[in-house]
Amino acid sequence: MCGILGIVGQSPVAGQLYDGLTMLQHRGQDAAGIATAHGTRLRVHRGNGLVRDVFDAKAMALLEGHVGIAHCRYPTAGSEGSDEAQPFYVNSPFGIALAHNGNLINTDALRREVFEQDRRNINTGSDSEVLLNVFAHELDTQNALTPAAVFAALEGVNRRAKGGYAVVCSVLGLGLVAFRDPHGIRPLVLGKRQGAAGEEYIIASESVALDVLGFERVRDVEPGEGIVITDGGQLHAQQCAPEAEHATCIFEYVYFARPDSMIENISVHKARMRMGVTLGEKILRERPDHDIDVVIPIPDTSRDSALEIANTLGVKYREGFIKNRYVGRTFIMPGQGERTKSVKRKLNPIPLEFKNRVVLLVDDSIVRGTTSQQIVQMARDAGAKKVYLASAAPPVRYPNVYGIDMPSSEELVAHGRSEKDIEQLLGCDWLIYQDLADLEAAVAGPKFPGRKFDSSCFNGEYITGIDADYFDRIKQLRSDDAKKTRRVS
Ligand SMILES: O=P(O)(O)OC[C@H]1O[C@H](OP(=O)(O)OP(=O)(O)O)[C@H](O)[C@@H]1O
Ligand SMILES: NC(=O)CC[C@H](N)C(=O)O
Ligand SMILES: [Mg+2]
């Protein structure tokens, strides 16, 4: 998952883009970049690393302009190289920089089309560079640079691109353009702020970026909608795709987003708390006479649901694992070796919370099982009498193809295994998963009962439809083995 944002301000925006990007760092730790529009030039600075590593004072000073976009990357396509850091830039038409969160599922076909029909070269393995060139071509055919021309171009993009995409672009001579795929798989939110000379706007992956910069949340960008905010601060919005089923990725609520974000008018924090209540109720249904002494979260993301499980069970909640604040998120690290090593460096137990107790460890999700396998052992080593494990999400059995890098089902611990098999593999005394219907109801909450989500990694139902051979192709390109081979060669 990547983090994206764009700002149209009345004063230089580079510093604000930097601050906003640090609020989205949890969405991508591999690379970061900013592009600003200044007169007739688009200034771009990008590179591998965390936001704080990529930018220094000199780079920031060059990022002049009152309009700009920013990106932090968690790769799902191409390589991890610095040439695939975003924003991407094309000089024709007009000069466009683009930042993309998501993943296209027809990249290969589009790449061929772009080369053969649109006569554009794609220089990297990135799906986002392909998307930029599709947009550039469609805008070029409009022979105008107006909001109406952009909306017509976006109709073309939405016809051609398939998959998950939330996008911000800086178009020289016009302003900021944003759009979201017709199903609204990836999140995108619009905010505004009163400047001295009128309104200033922001568009970002998550509302936390708005909070820190003093923008008020206006609304989500609608699925299939295009938004143009001109350099002068005029906002234009139009639907650019035929109506399609709205299905935001449920994994945003489970793991990706920060709890202090609002996505589609749902508080991520509250959604996670409700997941805890429903899972607590399931535990009580399955084991009314349970012997759990203490509920312990596996920090960070599981905390909200773990607390509510404890409240529902009427059992103590204890922070038994202390997180090293200088180690990032392990799941979005690129290689399995690094992920495995990082769990130990990241989480350390406080033995007195485990000694002679029956502990219920709670995680938000179990994907490859990297975290849970080690944590269960750590709990035993710390003296736990019995170790139970609860997952606030159902078993992840299918690849994600819309912006989460889990391309190969064989790498998923739950793939092809029963819950009993997984319990054994993870080495716990009892493993309990949330049911999918409960997860969906918990996220929808009382305000949006029956709301539909993209839950493909749990049920294998892909909202865009998917070619039968797609999974084999991405497995060859993006499995951990394929990445390892690429790094060595
Ligand atoms: O089964 P796995 O493949 O290990 O993946 C799932 C784990 O990875 C994530 O934690 P992460 O360390 O990325 O971030 P967090 O600190 O936000 O929980 C998630 O919260 C689970 O703990
Ligand atoms: N996680 C994402 O949103 C990734 C964006 C894009 N597919 C890339 O790999 O750079
Ligand atoms: Mg975690």
Coordinates of C-alpha atoms and ligand atoms in Angstrom, one line a residue:
M1 CA 0.0 0.0 0.0
C2 CA 1.3 3.4 -0.7
G3 CA 0.5 6.8 0.7
I4 CA -0.3 9.7 -1.7
L5 CA -1.2 13.3 -1.2
G6 CA -1.6 16.5 -3.2
I7 CA -2.0 20.1 -2.1
V8 CA -3.1 23.3 -3.9
G9 CA -2.0 26.1 -1.6
Q10 CA -1.3 29.8 -1.6
S11 CA 2.2 29.5 -0.3
P12 CA 5.0 27.0 -0.9
V13 CA 3.7 23.5 -0.3
A14 CA 6.9 21.3 -0.1
G15 CA 7.2 21.5 3.7
Q16 CA 3.5 20.6 4.1
L17 CA 3.8 17.7 1.6
Y18 CA 6.8 16.5 3.6
D19 CA 4.8 16.7 6.9
G20 CA 1.8 15.0 5.3
L21 CA 3.9 12.3 4.0
T22 CA 5.3 11.5 7.4
M23 CA 1.7 10.9 8.5
L24 CA 1.3 8.4 5.7
Q25 CA 4.7 6.6 6.3
H26 CA 2.9 3.5 7.7
R27 CA 1.6 2.9 4.1
G28 CA 5.0 2.6 2.5
Q29 CA 8.5 2.5 3.9
D30 CA 10.5 1.7 0.8
A31 CA 10.7 4.9 -1.2
A32 CA 9.4 8.5 -1.1
G33 CA 9.1 11.4 -3.4
I34 CA 7.6 14.9 -3.9
A35 CA 6.9 16.8 -7.1
T36 CA 6.0 20.5 -7.2
A37 CA 4.8 22.7 -10.0
H38 CA 6.8 26.0 -10.3
G39 CA 6.2 28.2 -13.3
T40 CA 7.0 26.2 -16.4
R41 CA 8.8 23.4 -14.5
L42 CA 7.9 20.4 -12.5
R43 CA 10.5 19.8 -9.8
V44 CA 10.8 16.2 -8.6
H45 CA 12.8 14.7 -5.9
R46 CA 12.5 11.0 -5.0
G47 CA 14.5 8.1 -3.8
N48 CA 14.6 4.9 -1.7
G49 CA 14.2 5.1 2.1
L50 CA 11.9 6.6 4.7
V51 CA 10.6 10.1 4.2
R52 CA 13.2 11.5 6.6
D53 CA 16.0 9.8 4.7
V54 CA 15.0 10.9 1.2
F55 CA 14.8 14.6 1.7
D56 CA 17.5 17.0 3.1
A57 CA 17.4 20.8 3.2
K58 CA 18.9 21.1 -0.3
A59 CA 16.3 18.9 -1.9
M60 CA 13.5 20.7 -0.1
A61 CA 14.8 24.1 -1.2
L62 CA 14.5 23.0 -4.8
L63 CA 10.9 21.9 -4.5
E64 CA 9.4 25.3 -5.1
G65 CA 5.7 26.0 -5.9
H66 CA 2.3 26.3 -4.4
V67 CA 1.0 23.1 -6.0
G68 CA 2.5 19.6 -5.5
I69 CA 2.1 15.9 -4.9
A70 CA 3.9 13.3 -2.8
H71 CA 4.2 9.6 -2.5
C72 CA 5.6 6.9 -0.1
R73 CA 6.0 3.5 -1.6
Y74 CA 5.3 -0.1 -0.7
P75 CA 6.1 -1.9 -4.0
T76 CA 3.5 -4.2 -5.6
A77 CA 4.8 -4.2 -9.1
G78 CA 8.2 -3.9 -10.9
S79 CA 11.2 -3.8 -8.6
E80 CA 12.2 -2.1 -5.4
G81 CA 14.8 0.1 -7.3
S82 CA 15.0 3.9 -6.9
D83 CA 13.9 4.5 -10.5
E84 CA 10.5 3.2 -9.5
A85 CA 10.1 5.6 -6.7
Q86 CA 7.2 8.0 -7.3
P87 CA 6.1 10.5 -8.5
F88 CA 6.6 9.5 -12.1
Y89 CA 7.0 12.3 -14.7
V90 CA 6.2 12.7 -18.4
N91 CA 7.0 15.8 -20.4
S92 CA 4.2 15.4 -22.9
P93 CA 1.5 16.7 -23.0
F94 CA 2.1 19.8 -20.8
G95 CA 4.3 18.1 -18.1
I96 CA 2.5 15.7 -15.7
A97 CA 3.7 14.1 -12.5
L98 CA 1.7 11.2 -11.0
A99 CA 1.6 9.4 -7.7
H100 CA -0.4 6.1 -7.5
N101 CA -1.7 3.9 -4.7
G102 CA -2.9 0.6 -5.8
N103 CA -2.1 -2.1 -8.4
L104 CA -3.3 -2.6 -11.9
I105 CA -4.2 -6.1 -13.0
N106 CA -3.9 -5.5 -16.8
T107 CA -0.5 -3.9 -16.7
D108 CA 1.1 -6.2 -19.4
A109 CA -1.7 -5.6 -21.9
L110 CA -1.7 -1.9 -21.2
R111 CA 2.1 -1.7 -21.5
R112 CA 1.9 -3.3 -25.0
E113 CA -1.0 -1.0 -26.0
V114 CA 0.8 2.1 -24.8
F115 CA 3.9 1.2 -26.8
E116 CA 2.2 0.0 -30.0
Q117 CA -0.8 2.2 -30.2
D118 CA 0.0 5.3 -28.2
R119 CA 3.7 5.2 -29.2
R120 CA 5.0 5.8 -25.7
N121 CA 7.9 4.1 -24.1
I122 CA 7.7 2.7 -20.5
N123 CA 11.1 2.8 -18.9
T124 CA 10.5 0.7 -15.8
G125 CA 8.6 -2.3 -14.6
S126 CA 6.1 -0.1 -12.7
D127 CA 2.4 -0.3 -13.3
S128 CA 2.2 3.3 -12.1
E129 CA 4.4 4.5 -15.0
V130 CA 2.0 2.7 -17.4
L131 CA -1.0 4.4 -15.7
L132 CA 0.7 7.8 -16.1
N133 CA 1.2 7.2 -19.8
V134 CA -2.3 6.1 -20.3
F135 CA -3.5 9.3 -18.7
A136 CA -1.0 11.4 -20.7
H137 CA -2.2 9.8 -23.9
E138 CA -5.9 10.3 -23.2
L139 CA -5.3 13.9 -22.2
D140 CA -3.2 14.5 -25.4
T141 CA -6.1 13.4 -27.5
Q142 CA -8.3 16.1 -26.0
N143 CA -6.4 19.0 -27.5
A144 CA -7.2 21.2 -24.6
L145 CA -6.2 21.8 -21.0
T146 CA -9.4 22.4 -19.1
P147 CA -11.2 20.5 -16.4
A148 CA -13.6 19.1 -19.0
A149 CA -10.7 17.8 -21.1
V150 CA -9.3 16.1 -18.0
F151 CA -12.6 14.5 -17.2
A152 CA -12.9 13.2 -20.8
A153 CA -9.4 11.8 -20.5
L154 CA -10.2 10.1 -17.2
E155 CA -13.2 8.4 -18.9
G156 CA -10.6 6.9 -21.2
V157 CA -8.3 5.9 -18.3
N158 CA -11.2 4.2 -16.5
R159 CA -12.2 2.3 -19.6
R160 CA -8.6 1.1 -20.1
A161 CA -7.1 0.5 -16.7
K162 CA -8.3 -2.4 -14.5
G163 CA -7.5 -2.9 -10.8
G164 CA -7.1 -0.7 -7.8
Y165 CA -6.0 2.9 -8.2
A166 CA -6.2 6.1 -6.2
V167 CA -4.1 8.8 -8.0
V168 CA -3.0 12.4 -7.6
C169 CA -1.3 14.2 -10.5
S170 CA 0.2 17.6 -10.9
V171 CA -0.5 19.0 -14.4
L172 CA 1.6 22.0 -15.5
G173 CA -0.6 24.9 -16.4
L174 CA -3.7 23.5 -14.8
G175 CA -3.2 22.3 -11.2
L176 CA -4.0 19.2 -9.3
V177 CA -5.9 16.2 -10.7
A178 CA -7.1 13.3 -8.6
F179 CA -9.1 10.2 -9.5
R180 CA -10.1 6.9 -8.0
D181 CA -11.0 3.5 -9.6
P182 CA -14.6 2.8 -10.4
H183 CA -15.0 0.4 -7.4
G184 CA -13.2 2.8 -4.9
I185 CA -10.9 0.0 -3.9
R186 CA -8.2 2.3 -2.5
P187 CA -9.1 5.2 -0.3
L188 CA -8.8 8.9 -1.2
V189 CA -10.1 11.8 0.8
L190 CA -10.6 15.5 0.1
G191 CA -10.0 18.3 2.6
K192 CA -10.0 22.1 2.6
R193 CA -8.6 25.0 4.6
Q194 CA -9.3 28.8 4.4
G195 CA -6.2 30.6 3.2
A196 CA -5.7 34.4 3.1
A197 CA -6.8 34.6 -0.5
G198 CA -9.4 31.9 -0.7
E199 CA -9.6 28.1 -0.3
E200 CA -6.7 25.7 -0.2
Y201 CA -7.2 22.0 -0.9
I202 CA -5.7 18.7 -0.1
I203 CA -6.3 15.2 -1.4
A204 CA -4.8 12.3 0.5
S205 CA -4.9 8.6 1.1
E206 CA -5.9 9.0 4.7
S207 CA -7.5 11.8 6.7
V208 CA -4.6 11.8 9.2
A209 CA -2.6 13.8 6.7
L210 CA -5.4 16.5 6.8
D211 CA -5.4 16.6 10.5
V212 CA -1.8 17.4 10.9
L213 CA -1.8 20.2 8.3
G214 CA -5.0 21.9 9.6
F215 CA -7.3 20.9 6.8
E216 CA -10.9 20.0 7.5
R217 CA -12.2 16.7 6.0
V218 CA -14.8 17.5 3.3
R219 CA -15.6 14.1 1.8
D220 CA -14.1 11.0 0.2
V221 CA -13.4 11.2 -3.5
E222 CA -16.2 9.0 -5.0
P223 CA -15.3 5.8 -6.8
G224 CA -14.8 6.7 -10.5
E225 CA -14.8 10.4 -9.8
G226 CA -12.3 12.8 -11.2
I227 CA -11.3 16.0 -9.4
V228 CA -9.5 19.0 -10.8
I229 CA -8.3 21.8 -8.5
T230 CA -6.9 24.6 -10.6
D231 CA -3.7 26.5 -9.6
G232 CA -6.0 29.3 -8.6
G233 CA -8.0 27.2 -6.2
Q234 CA -11.1 26.4 -8.2
L235 CA -12.5 22.9 -7.5
H236 CA -14.2 20.9 -10.3
A237 CA -15.5 17.4 -9.9
Q238 CA -17.2 14.9 -12.2
Q239 CA -18.1 11.3 -12.4
C240 CA -15.9 9.7 -15.0
A241 CA -16.9 6.0 -15.0
P242 CA -20.2 4.1 -15.4
E243 CA -21.6 3.1 -12.1
A244 CA -20.0 0.1 -10.6
E245 CA -20.2 -1.8 -7.3
H246 CA -18.5 0.2 -4.5
A247 CA -16.0 -2.1 -2.7
T248 CA -13.3 -0.5 -0.6
C249 CA -10.5 -2.8 0.4
I250 CA -11.4 -4.2 3.9
F251 CA -7.8 -4.7 4.7
E252 CA -7.4 -1.0 5.0
Y253 CA -9.6 -1.2 8.2
V254 CA -7.9 -4.5 9.4
Y255 CA -4.3 -3.4 9.1
F256 CA -3.2 -0.7 6.7
A257 CA -4.8 2.5 7.8
R258 CA -4.0 4.4 10.9
P259 CA -6.6 4.1 13.6
D260 CA -7.0 7.9 13.7
S261 CA -8.1 8.0 10.1
M262 CA -11.7 8.1 8.7
I263 CA -12.2 6.1 5.6
E264 CA -15.6 6.4 3.8
N265 CA -17.0 8.0 6.9
I266 CA -16.0 5.0 9.0
S267 CA -13.6 5.5 11.9
V268 CA -10.8 2.9 11.6
H269 CA -10.4 3.0 15.3
K270 CA -14.1 2.2 15.9
A271 CA -14.1 -0.5 13.2
R272 CA -11.2 -2.2 15.0
M273 CA -12.9 -1.9 18.3
R274 CA -16.1 -3.5 16.9
M275 CA -13.9 -6.3 15.5
G276 CA -12.8 -6.9 19.0
V277 CA -16.3 -7.1 20.3
T278 CA -17.5 -9.6 17.7
L279 CA -14.4 -11.8 18.2
G280 CA -14.8 -11.6 22.0
E281 CA -18.4 -12.8 21.5
K282 CA -17.2 -15.7 19.3
I283 CA -14.7 -16.7 22.0
L284 CA -17.5 -16.7 24.6
R285 CA -19.7 -18.8 22.3
E286 CA -17.0 -21.3 21.6
R287 CA -15.6 -21.5 25.1
P288 CA -18.1 -20.1 27.7
D289 CA -15.9 -21.6 30.4
H290 CA -12.6 -20.3 29.0
D291 CA -9.6 -20.2 31.3
I292 CA -8.0 -17.0 29.8
D293 CA -6.1 -15.0 32.5
V294 CA -5.0 -12.1 30.4
V295 CA -5.4 -10.6 26.9
I296 CA -2.1 -9.3 25.3
P297 CA -2.0 -7.4 22.0
I298 CA 0.7 -7.9 19.4
P299 CA 1.5 -4.2 18.9
D300 CA 0.8 -2.0 17.1
T301 CA -2.2 -2.6 15.0
S302 CA -4.1 -5.1 17.1
R303 CA -4.4 -2.9 20.2
D304 CA -7.9 -1.5 19.5
S305 CA -9.5 -4.9 19.0
A306 CA -7.5 -6.6 21.8
L307 CA -8.8 -4.1 24.3
E308 CA -12.4 -4.8 23.3
I309 CA -11.9 -8.5 23.4
A310 CA -10.6 -8.1 27.0
N311 CA -13.6 -6.0 27.9
T312 CA -16.0 -8.4 26.3
L313 CA -14.5 -11.4 28.1
G314 CA -14.1 -9.4 31.4
V315 CA -10.5 -10.3 31.5
K316 CA -7.4 -8.1 32.2
Y317 CA -5.7 -6.4 29.2
R318 CA -1.9 -6.1 29.5
E319 CA 0.7 -4.7 27.2
G320 CA 3.0 -7.7 27.5
F321 CA 5.1 -7.0 24.4
I322 CA 7.0 -3.8 24.2
K323 CA 7.6 -2.5 20.7
N324 CA 10.9 -1.0 19.6
R325 CA 9.7 2.3 18.2
Y326 CA 12.7 2.5 15.8
V327 CA 11.7 -0.6 13.9
G328 CA 9.0 -0.1 11.2
R329 CA 6.2 -2.3 10.1
T330 CA 7.4 -5.8 9.3
F331 CA 4.6 -7.0 7.0
I332 CA 5.4 -4.4 4.4
M333 CA 9.1 -5.1 4.3
P334 CA 10.2 -6.5 1.0
G335 CA 11.9 -9.8 1.8
Q336 CA 11.0 -12.7 4.1
G337 CA 14.5 -12.7 5.7
E338 CA 14.1 -9.1 6.8
R339 CA 10.6 -9.7 8.0
T340 CA 11.5 -12.7 10.1
K341 CA 14.6 -10.9 11.7
S342 CA 12.6 -7.8 12.4
V343 CA 9.9 -9.4 14.5
K344 CA 12.5 -10.2 17.2
R345 CA 14.1 -6.8 17.0
K346 CA 10.6 -5.2 17.1
L347 CA 8.8 -7.0 20.0
N348 CA 10.2 -8.0 23.4
P349 CA 8.1 -9.6 26.2
I350 CA 7.7 -8.5 29.8
P351 CA 8.0 -11.9 31.5
L352 CA 5.9 -11.1 34.5
E353 CA 2.8 -10.6 32.3
F354 CA 3.2 -14.2 31.0
K355 CA 4.6 -16.2 33.9
N356 CA 2.2 -19.1 34.8
R357 CA -0.7 -17.5 33.0
V358 CA -3.0 -18.6 30.2
V359 CA -2.5 -15.8 27.8
L360 CA -4.7 -14.8 24.8
L361 CA -2.5 -13.1 22.2
V362 CA -4.4 -10.9 19.7
D363 CA -3.2 -9.9 16.3
D364 CA -5.2 -7.9 13.7
S365 CA -4.4 -10.5 11.0
I366 CA -2.2 -13.5 10.3
V367 CA -0.9 -13.4 6.8
R368 CA 2.4 -15.3 6.3
G369 CA 2.5 -16.2 9.9
T370 CA 5.9 -14.6 10.4
T371 CA 4.8 -12.6 13.4
S372 CA 2.6 -15.1 15.1
Q373 CA 4.9 -18.1 14.9
Q374 CA 7.7 -16.2 16.7
I375 CA 5.4 -14.4 19.1
V376 CA 3.8 -17.7 20.3
Q377 CA 7.3 -19.0 21.0
M378 CA 8.3 -15.8 22.8
A379 CA 5.2 -16.1 25.0
R380 CA 6.1 -19.7 25.9
D381 CA 9.7 -18.7 26.6
A382 CA 8.5 -15.9 28.9
G383 CA 6.7 -18.6 31.0
A384 CA 3.1 -18.7 29.8
K385 CA 1.2 -21.8 31.0
K386 CA -0.9 -21.9 27.8
V387 CA -0.8 -19.7 24.7
Y388 CA -4.0 -18.9 22.7
L389 CA -4.0 -16.8 19.6
A390 CA -6.9 -14.7 18.2
S391 CA -6.9 -13.0 14.8
A392 CA -9.3 -10.1 14.3
A393 CA -9.5 -11.0 10.7
P394 CA -10.4 -14.3 9.1
P395 CA -7.7 -16.6 7.5
V396 CA -6.0 -14.9 4.6
R397 CA -6.1 -17.6 2.0
Y398 CA -6.0 -15.7 -1.4
P399 CA -3.6 -13.3 -3.0
N400 CA -4.3 -9.6 -3.0
V401 CA -4.0 -8.0 -6.4
Y402 CA -5.1 -4.4 -5.7
G403 CA -2.1 -2.9 -3.8
I404 CA -1.1 -5.3 -1.1
D405 CA 2.0 -7.3 -1.9
M406 CA 0.8 -10.8 -1.2
P407 CA 0.9 -12.2 -4.7
S408 CA 1.5 -15.9 -4.1
S409 CA -1.0 -18.0 -2.2
E410 CA 1.7 -20.5 -1.2
E411 CA 3.3 -17.8 1.0
L412 CA 0.1 -17.4 3.0
V413 CA 0.1 -19.6 6.1
A414 CA -3.7 -20.3 5.8
H415 CA -3.6 -21.3 2.2
G416 CA -4.8 -24.8 1.7
R417 CA -4.7 -25.5 5.5
S418 CA -7.5 -26.1 8.0
E419 CA -7.6 -23.9 11.2
K420 CA -6.4 -27.0 13.1
D421 CA -3.4 -27.3 10.8
I422 CA -2.6 -23.6 11.2
E423 CA -2.9 -23.9 15.0
Q424 CA -0.3 -26.7 14.9
L425 CA 2.0 -24.8 12.6
L426 CA 2.0 -21.7 14.7
G427 CA 2.5 -23.8 17.8
C428 CA -0.4 -22.3 19.9
D429 CA -2.8 -24.2 22.2
W430 CA -5.8 -22.7 20.6
L431 CA -6.3 -20.5 17.5
I432 CA -9.4 -18.5 16.8
Y433 CA -10.3 -16.5 13.8
Q434 CA -12.9 -13.8 13.2
D435 CA -15.7 -14.9 10.8
L436 CA -15.8 -12.9 7.5
A437 CA -19.5 -11.9 8.0
D438 CA -18.6 -10.5 11.5
L439 CA -15.6 -8.6 10.1
E440 CA -17.7 -7.0 7.4
A441 CA -20.5 -6.1 9.8
A442 CA -17.9 -4.8 12.3
V443 CA -16.3 -2.5 9.7
A444 CA -19.7 -1.4 8.3
G445 CA -20.9 -0.6 11.8
P446 CA -24.3 0.6 12.8
K447 CA -24.2 3.5 10.2
F448 CA -23.7 1.4 7.1
P449 CA -25.2 -2.0 7.7
G450 CA -24.8 -4.3 4.7
R451 CA -22.1 -2.2 3.1
K452 CA -20.0 -4.2 0.6
F453 CA -16.2 -4.4 0.7
D454 CA -13.4 -5.9 -1.3
S455 CA -12.6 -8.9 0.9
S456 CA -10.8 -10.9 -1.8
C457 CA -7.9 -12.0 0.3
F458 CA -10.4 -13.7 2.6
N459 CA -13.0 -15.1 0.1
G460 CA -11.2 -15.2 -3.3
E461 CA -13.9 -13.0 -4.9
Y462 CA -12.3 -10.3 -7.0
I463 CA -14.5 -7.3 -7.7
T464 CA -12.8 -6.5 -11.0
G465 CA -12.9 -10.0 -12.3
I466 CA -9.5 -11.5 -13.1
D467 CA -7.8 -13.5 -15.9
A468 CA -7.2 -17.1 -15.0
D469 CA -3.5 -16.9 -15.7
Y470 CA -2.9 -13.7 -13.8
F471 CA -1.9 -15.4 -10.5
D472 CA 0.7 -17.5 -12.2
R473 CA 2.2 -14.5 -13.8
I474 CA 2.4 -12.4 -10.6
K475 CA 3.7 -15.4 -8.7
Q476 CA 6.6 -15.6 -11.2
L477 CA 7.3 -11.9 -10.9
R478 CA 6.6 -11.2 -7.3
S479 CA 6.9 -14.2 -5.0
D480 CA 9.5 -14.0 -2.3
D481 CA 11.7 -16.4 -4.3
A482 CA 11.4 -14.3 -7.4
K483 CA 12.4 -11.1 -5.5
K484 CA 15.3 -12.9 -3.9
T485 CA 16.6 -14.0 -7.3
R486 CA 16.2 -10.5 -8.6
R487 CA 18.2 -9.0 -5.8
V488 CA 21.0 -11.5 -6.2
S489 CA 21.3 -11.1 -10.0
Ligands
LIG1 O1 1.4 -12.9 9.6 P1 2.4 -11.9 9.1 O2 2.9 -12.1 7.7 O3 3.5 -11.7 10.1 O4 1.6 -10.5 9.0 C1 0.7 -10.0 9.9 C2 1.4 -9.2 10.9 O5 2.1 -8.1 10.3 C3 1.5 -6.8 10.7 O6 2.3 -6.2 11.7 P2 3.4 -5.1 11.3 O7 4.6 -5.4 12.1 O8 3.6 -5.0 9.9 O9 2.8 -3.7 11.8 P3 2.1 -3.1 13.1 O10 3.2 -2.7 14.0 O11 1.2 -2.0 12.6 O12 1.2 -4.2 13.7 C4 0.2 -7.2 11.2 O13 -0.3 -6.2 12.2 C5 0.4 -8.5 11.9 O14 1.0 -8.4 13.1
LIG2 N1 1.3 -0.3 -2.8 C1 1.0 0.5 -3.8 O1 0.1 1.3 -3.8 C2 2.0 0.4 -4.9 C3 1.9 1.3 -6.1 C4 2.6 0.8 -7.3 N2 1.9 -0.4 -7.8 C5 4.0 0.4 -7.1 O2 4.4 -0.7 -7.0 O3 4.8 1.4 -6.9
MG3 MG 1.3 -6.2 13.7

